[in-house]
Coordinates of C-alpha atoms in Angstrom, one line a residue:
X287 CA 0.0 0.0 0.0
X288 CA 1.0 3.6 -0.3
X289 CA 0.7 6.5 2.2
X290 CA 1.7 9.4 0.0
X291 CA 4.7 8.8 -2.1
X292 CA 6.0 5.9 0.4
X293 CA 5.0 2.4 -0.6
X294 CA 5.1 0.2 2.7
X295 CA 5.0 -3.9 2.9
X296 CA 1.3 -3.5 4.7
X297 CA -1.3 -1.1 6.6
X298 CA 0.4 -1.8 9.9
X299 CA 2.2 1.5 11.6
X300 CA 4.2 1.2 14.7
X301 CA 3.7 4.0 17.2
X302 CA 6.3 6.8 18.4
X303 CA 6.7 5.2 22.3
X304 CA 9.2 6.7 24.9
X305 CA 11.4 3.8 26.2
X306 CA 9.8 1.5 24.4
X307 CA 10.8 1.8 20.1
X308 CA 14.7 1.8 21.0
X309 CA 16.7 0.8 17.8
X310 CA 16.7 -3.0 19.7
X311 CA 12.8 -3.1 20.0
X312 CA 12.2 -1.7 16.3
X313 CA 14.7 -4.3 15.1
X314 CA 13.2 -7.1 17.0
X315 CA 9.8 -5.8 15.7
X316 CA 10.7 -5.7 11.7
X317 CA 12.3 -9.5 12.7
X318 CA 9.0 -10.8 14.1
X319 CA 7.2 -9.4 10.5
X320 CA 3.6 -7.5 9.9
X321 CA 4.9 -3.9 10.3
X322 CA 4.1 -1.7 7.6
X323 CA 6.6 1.0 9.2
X324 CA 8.2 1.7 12.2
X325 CA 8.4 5.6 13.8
X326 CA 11.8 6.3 16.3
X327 CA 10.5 7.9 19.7
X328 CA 10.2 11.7 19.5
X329 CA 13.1 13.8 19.5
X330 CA 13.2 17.2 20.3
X331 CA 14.0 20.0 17.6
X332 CA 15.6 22.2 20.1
X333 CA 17.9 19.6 21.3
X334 CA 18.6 18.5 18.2
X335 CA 19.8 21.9 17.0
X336 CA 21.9 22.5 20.2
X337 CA 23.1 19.1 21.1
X338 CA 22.9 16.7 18.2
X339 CA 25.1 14.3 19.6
X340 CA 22.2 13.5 22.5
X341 CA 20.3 12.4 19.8
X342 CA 22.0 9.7 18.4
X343 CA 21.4 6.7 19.9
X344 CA 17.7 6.8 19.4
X345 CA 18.6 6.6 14.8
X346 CA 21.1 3.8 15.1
X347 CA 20.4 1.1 12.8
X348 CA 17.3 2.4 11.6
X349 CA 19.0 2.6 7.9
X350 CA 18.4 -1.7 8.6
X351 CA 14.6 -0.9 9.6
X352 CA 13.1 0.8 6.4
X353 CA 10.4 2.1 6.0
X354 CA 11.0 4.2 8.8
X355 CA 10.0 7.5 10.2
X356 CA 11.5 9.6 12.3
X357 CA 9.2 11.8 14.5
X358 CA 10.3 15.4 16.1
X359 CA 8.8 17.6 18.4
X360 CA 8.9 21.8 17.4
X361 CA 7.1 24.3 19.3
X362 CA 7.6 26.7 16.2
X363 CA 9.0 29.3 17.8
X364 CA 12.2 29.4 16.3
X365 CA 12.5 28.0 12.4
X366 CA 16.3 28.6 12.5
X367 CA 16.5 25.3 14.9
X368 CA 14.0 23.3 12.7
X369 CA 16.3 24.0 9.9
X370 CA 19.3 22.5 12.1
X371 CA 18.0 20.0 12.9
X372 CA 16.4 18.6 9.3
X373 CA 20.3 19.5 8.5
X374 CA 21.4 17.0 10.8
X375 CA 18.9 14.5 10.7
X376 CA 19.2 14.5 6.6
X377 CA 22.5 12.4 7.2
X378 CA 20.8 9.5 8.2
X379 CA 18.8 7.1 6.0
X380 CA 15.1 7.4 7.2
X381 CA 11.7 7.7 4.9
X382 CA 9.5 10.0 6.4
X383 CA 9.8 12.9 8.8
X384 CA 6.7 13.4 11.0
X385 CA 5.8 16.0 13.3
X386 CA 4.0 15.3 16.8
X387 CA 1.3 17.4 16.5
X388 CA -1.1 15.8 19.5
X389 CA 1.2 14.3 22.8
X390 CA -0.4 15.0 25.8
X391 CA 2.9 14.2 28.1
X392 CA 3.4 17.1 30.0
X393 CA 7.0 18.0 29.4
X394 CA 6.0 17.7 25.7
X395 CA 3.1 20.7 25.8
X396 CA 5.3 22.6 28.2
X397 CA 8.2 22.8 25.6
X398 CA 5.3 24.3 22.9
X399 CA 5.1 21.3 21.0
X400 CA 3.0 18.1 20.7
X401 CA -0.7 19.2 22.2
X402 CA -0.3 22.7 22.9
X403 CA 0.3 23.3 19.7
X404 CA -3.6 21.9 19.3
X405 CA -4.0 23.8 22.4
X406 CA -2.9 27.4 21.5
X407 CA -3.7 26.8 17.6
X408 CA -7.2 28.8 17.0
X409 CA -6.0 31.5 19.2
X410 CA -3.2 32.3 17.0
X411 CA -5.2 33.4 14.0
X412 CA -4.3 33.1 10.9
X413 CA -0.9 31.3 10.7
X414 CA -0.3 29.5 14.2
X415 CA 2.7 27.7 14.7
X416 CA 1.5 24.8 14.3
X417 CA 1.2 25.7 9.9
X418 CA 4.8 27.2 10.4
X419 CA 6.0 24.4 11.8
X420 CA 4.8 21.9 9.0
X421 CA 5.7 24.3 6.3
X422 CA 9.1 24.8 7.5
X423 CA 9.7 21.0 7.4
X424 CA 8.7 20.5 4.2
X425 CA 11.1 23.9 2.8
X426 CA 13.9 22.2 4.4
X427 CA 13.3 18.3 4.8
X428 CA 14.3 16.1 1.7
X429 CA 11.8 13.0 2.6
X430 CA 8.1 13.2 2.7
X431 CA 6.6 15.1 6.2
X432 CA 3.8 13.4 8.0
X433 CA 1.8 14.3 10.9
X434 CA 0.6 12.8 13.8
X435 CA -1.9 14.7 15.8
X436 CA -5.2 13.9 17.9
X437 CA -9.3 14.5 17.9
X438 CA -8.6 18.7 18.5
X439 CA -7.4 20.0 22.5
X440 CA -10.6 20.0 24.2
X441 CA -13.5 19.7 21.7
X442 CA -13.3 17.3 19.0
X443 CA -15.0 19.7 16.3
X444 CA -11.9 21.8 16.4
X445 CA -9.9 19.0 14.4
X446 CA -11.8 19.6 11.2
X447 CA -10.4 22.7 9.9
X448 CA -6.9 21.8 11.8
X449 CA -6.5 18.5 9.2
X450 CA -7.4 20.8 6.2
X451 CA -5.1 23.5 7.4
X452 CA -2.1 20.0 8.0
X453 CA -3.7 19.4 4.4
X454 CA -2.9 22.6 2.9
X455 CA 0.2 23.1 3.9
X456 CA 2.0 19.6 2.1
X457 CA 1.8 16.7 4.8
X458 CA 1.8 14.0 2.7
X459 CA -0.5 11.7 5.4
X460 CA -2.0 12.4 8.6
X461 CA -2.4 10.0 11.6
X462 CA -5.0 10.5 14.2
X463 CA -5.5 9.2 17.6
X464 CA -9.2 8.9 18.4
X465 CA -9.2 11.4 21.6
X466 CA -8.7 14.6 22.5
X467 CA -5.2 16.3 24.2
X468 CA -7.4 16.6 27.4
X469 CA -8.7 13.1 27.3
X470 CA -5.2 11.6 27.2
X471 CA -5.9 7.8 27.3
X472 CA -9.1 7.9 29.2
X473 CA -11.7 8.0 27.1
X474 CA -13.1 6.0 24.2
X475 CA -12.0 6.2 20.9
X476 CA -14.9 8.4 19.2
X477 CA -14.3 6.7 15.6
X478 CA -17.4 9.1 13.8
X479 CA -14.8 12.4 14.3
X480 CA -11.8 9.7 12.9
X481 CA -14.3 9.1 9.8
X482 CA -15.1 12.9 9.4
X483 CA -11.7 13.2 9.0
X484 CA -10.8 10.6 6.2
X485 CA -13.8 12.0 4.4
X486 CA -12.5 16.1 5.2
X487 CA -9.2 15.7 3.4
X488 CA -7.8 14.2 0.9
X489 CA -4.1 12.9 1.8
X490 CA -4.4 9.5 3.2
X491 CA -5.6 9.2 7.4
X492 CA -4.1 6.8 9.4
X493 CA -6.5 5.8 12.2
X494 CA -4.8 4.9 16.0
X495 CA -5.8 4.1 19.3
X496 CA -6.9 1.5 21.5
X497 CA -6.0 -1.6 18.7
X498 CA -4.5 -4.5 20.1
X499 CA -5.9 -7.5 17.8
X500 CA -7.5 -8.4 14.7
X501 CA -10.8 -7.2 15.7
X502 CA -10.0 -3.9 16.6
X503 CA -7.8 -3.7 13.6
X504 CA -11.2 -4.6 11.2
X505 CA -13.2 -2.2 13.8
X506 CA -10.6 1.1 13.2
X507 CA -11.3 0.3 9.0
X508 CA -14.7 -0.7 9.1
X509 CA -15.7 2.2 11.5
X510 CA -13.9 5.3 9.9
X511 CA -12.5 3.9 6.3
X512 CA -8.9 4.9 7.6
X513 CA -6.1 3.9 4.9
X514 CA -3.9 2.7 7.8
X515 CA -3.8 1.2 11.4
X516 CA -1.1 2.8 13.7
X517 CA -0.6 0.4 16.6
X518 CA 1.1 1.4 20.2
X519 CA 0.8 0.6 23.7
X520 CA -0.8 -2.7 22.4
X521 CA 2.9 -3.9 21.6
X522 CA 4.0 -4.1 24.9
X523 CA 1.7 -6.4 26.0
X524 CA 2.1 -8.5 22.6
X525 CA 5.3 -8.3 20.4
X526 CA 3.8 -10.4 18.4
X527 CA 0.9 -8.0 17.6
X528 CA 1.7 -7.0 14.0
X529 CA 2.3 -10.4 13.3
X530 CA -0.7 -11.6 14.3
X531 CA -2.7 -9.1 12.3
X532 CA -1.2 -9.3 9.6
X533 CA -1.5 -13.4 9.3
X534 CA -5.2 -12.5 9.9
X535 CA -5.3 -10.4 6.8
X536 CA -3.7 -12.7 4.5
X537 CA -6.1 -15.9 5.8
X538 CA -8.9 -13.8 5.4
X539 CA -7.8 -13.4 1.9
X540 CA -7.2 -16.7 1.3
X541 CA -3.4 -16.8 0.7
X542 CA -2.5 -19.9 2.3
X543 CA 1.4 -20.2 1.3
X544 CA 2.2 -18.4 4.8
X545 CA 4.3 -19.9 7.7
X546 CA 1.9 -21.3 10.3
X547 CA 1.0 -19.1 13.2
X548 CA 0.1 -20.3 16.7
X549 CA -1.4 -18.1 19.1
X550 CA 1.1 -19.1 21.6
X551 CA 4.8 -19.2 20.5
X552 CA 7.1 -21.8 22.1
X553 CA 9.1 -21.2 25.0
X554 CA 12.1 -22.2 22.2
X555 CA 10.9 -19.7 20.2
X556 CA 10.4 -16.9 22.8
X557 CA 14.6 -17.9 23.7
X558 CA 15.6 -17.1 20.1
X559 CA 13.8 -14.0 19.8
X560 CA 15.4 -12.8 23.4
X561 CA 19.0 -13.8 22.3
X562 CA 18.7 -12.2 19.1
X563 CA 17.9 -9.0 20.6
X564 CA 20.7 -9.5 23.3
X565 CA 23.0 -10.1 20.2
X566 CA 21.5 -7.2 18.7
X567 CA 21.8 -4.7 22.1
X568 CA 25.6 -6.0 22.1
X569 CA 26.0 -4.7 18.3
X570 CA 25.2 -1.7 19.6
X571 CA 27.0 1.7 20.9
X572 CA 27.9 2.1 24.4
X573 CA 24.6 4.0 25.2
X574 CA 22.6 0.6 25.0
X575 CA 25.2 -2.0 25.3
X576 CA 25.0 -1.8 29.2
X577 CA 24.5 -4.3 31.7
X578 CA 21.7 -2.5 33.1
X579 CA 19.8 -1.6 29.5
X580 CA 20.2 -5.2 28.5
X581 CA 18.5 -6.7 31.8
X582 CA 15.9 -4.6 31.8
X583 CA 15.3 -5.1 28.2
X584 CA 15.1 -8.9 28.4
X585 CA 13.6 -9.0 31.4
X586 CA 10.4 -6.8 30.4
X587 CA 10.5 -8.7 26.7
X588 CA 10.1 -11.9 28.2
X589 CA 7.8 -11.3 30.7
X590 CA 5.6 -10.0 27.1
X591 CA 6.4 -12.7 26.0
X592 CA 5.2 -15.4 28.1
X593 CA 2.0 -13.6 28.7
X594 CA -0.6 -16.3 27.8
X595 CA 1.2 -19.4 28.7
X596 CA -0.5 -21.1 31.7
X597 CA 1.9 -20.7 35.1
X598 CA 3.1 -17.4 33.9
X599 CA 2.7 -15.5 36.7
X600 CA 5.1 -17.6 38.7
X601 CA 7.5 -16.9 36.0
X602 CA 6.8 -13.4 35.6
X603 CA 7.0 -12.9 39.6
X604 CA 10.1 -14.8 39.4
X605 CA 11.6 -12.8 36.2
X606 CA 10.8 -9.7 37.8
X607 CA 13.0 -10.2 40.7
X608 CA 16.4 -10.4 38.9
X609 CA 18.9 -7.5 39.1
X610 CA 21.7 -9.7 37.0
X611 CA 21.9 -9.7 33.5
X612 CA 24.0 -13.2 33.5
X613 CA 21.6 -14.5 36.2
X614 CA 18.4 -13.6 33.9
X615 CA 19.7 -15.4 31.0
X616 CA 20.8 -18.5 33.0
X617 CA 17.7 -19.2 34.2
X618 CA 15.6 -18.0 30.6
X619 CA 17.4 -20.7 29.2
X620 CA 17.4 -23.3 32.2
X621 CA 15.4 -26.5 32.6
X622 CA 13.4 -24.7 35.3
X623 CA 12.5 -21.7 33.2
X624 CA 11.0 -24.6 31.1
X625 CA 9.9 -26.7 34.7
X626 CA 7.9 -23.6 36.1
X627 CA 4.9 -23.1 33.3
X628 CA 2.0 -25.5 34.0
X629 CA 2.4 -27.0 30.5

């Protein structure tokens, strides 16, 4: 399918998550299949443009990861630092540059990007900085520009004229979560304002929020006629998410030459996907290869992973009480990691 000018292997969009889409997750993510295109976590303009080395870590290896997208935060205040930044970030192989036009994290609207930009835009008049902002990235940026915002600040009416104004000024797709700024993640996803949207503007919409199987998937289509699903917190309770959809899509279409797919993947299995991502962590810079990034890392992926298998609460208690890297990985591939499920 295409969103714009960028052709991606299927509908399925990994989020922006802080802490959560490192370069190791990503990777693991792309390995596991289904994703249509993974986004890095937000980066800041302003610390891109001042301190560009701080940045770094969070774009290794995503030239192995394409499509990718790489999502910053501007508060629009100063287009001399969004032109710094696109200059620095142009170096690195990516697809897409999208702007976070919606996050309602709280050091995000206090630097005057992500919500508040949703926030302060129809008391700006005319041009807010929200417009400057997306027009500046696509005068300086070399890749497509994307934006990801949600259902308006407070009311979700105000979105309406916001998407034709993200429209006008050259995003080549937009993605909207199903809430408000002010609802955060409390609310229910109100999928009629998502439709009005697809049928407001042209470019394609990419639909997100609250999708965490095949039904919700079929639900975020069916309900608004989105182009695309964009999938996020749902991952970190399931890895496997993407995959799972997408083998749902292709049986439902009949296309039967596809690897089998078991709702529960073997405790073998769930070992080669942590090593590979240990391997992988290793491969990396200093900033990641740590003893302390790499326990947490396996020790939150496998207690994902084993979510589902009968016992594995005992294993996730007993996971969660690990502070050694070596120790962890021992016991992951021990008899007893094997002996304590209920299998």
């Amino acid at each position: 399918m295409k969103l714009g000018s960028i052709e991606l292997p299927t509908d399925l969009l990994l989020a922006p998550l802080m802490d959560v889409t490192t370069p190791s997750f990503r990777q693991l993510i792309c390995d596991l299949g289904g994703v249509g295109l993974v986004v890095t976590p937000m980066v800041f303009v302003q610390q891109i443009a001042l301190a560009p080395k701080t940045v770094l870590p969070h774009l290794e290896h995503i030239e192995n990861q394409s499509p990718a997208s790489v999502q910053i935060v501007a508060s629009g205040r100063n287009e001399e630092h969004i032109k710094k930044a696109i200059d620095f970030l142009s170096s690195f192989q990516f697809d897409i540059l999208d702007i976070n036009g919606g996050c309602p994290a709280t050091h995000t609207m206090k630097s005057g990007g992500g919500g508040a930009l949703l926030r302060d835009y129809l008391r700006e008049g005319s041009i807010s900085r929200f417009q400057k902002i997306i027009e500046a990235a696509i005068k300086y940026s070399s890749r497509p520009v994307s934006v990801k915002t949600r259902l308006g600040y407070e009311k979700e009416e105000e979105i309406l004229e916001i998407c034709k104004m993200i429209e006008k000024s050259g995003a080549e797709f937009l993605t909207i979560h199903g809430r408000t700024v002010k609802q955060k993640y409390q609310s229910e996803i109100n999928f009629e304002f998502i439709k009005q949207v697809k049928n407001t503007v042209e470019i394609p919409v990419v639909g997100n929020g609250d999708v965490v199987d095949y039904e919700s998937y079929k639900n975020m289509k069916d309900r608004t006629g989105c182009d695309a699903v964009m999938i996020g917190r749902a991952v970190m309770a399931d890895p496997l998410v993407f995959n799972k959809i997408w083998q749902q899509q292709k049986s439902s279409k009949n296309d039967f030459n596809l690897p089998p797919f078991t709702e529960r993947h073997s405790i073998e299995k769930i070992r080669q996907y942590l090593l590979k991502n240990h391997q992988f962590i290793e491969s990396s810079s200093q900033f990641w290869n740590t003893e302390r990034f790499k326990l947490a890392e396996m020790r939150r992926l496998a207690i994902w992973f084993i979510k589902g298998i009968r016992g594995y609460k005992k294993v996730r208690e007993r996971l969660s009480k690990f502070n050694d890297i070596h120790e962890l990985k021992s016991y992951i591939f021990s008899k007893s990691f094997e002996e304590d499920f209920v299998l």
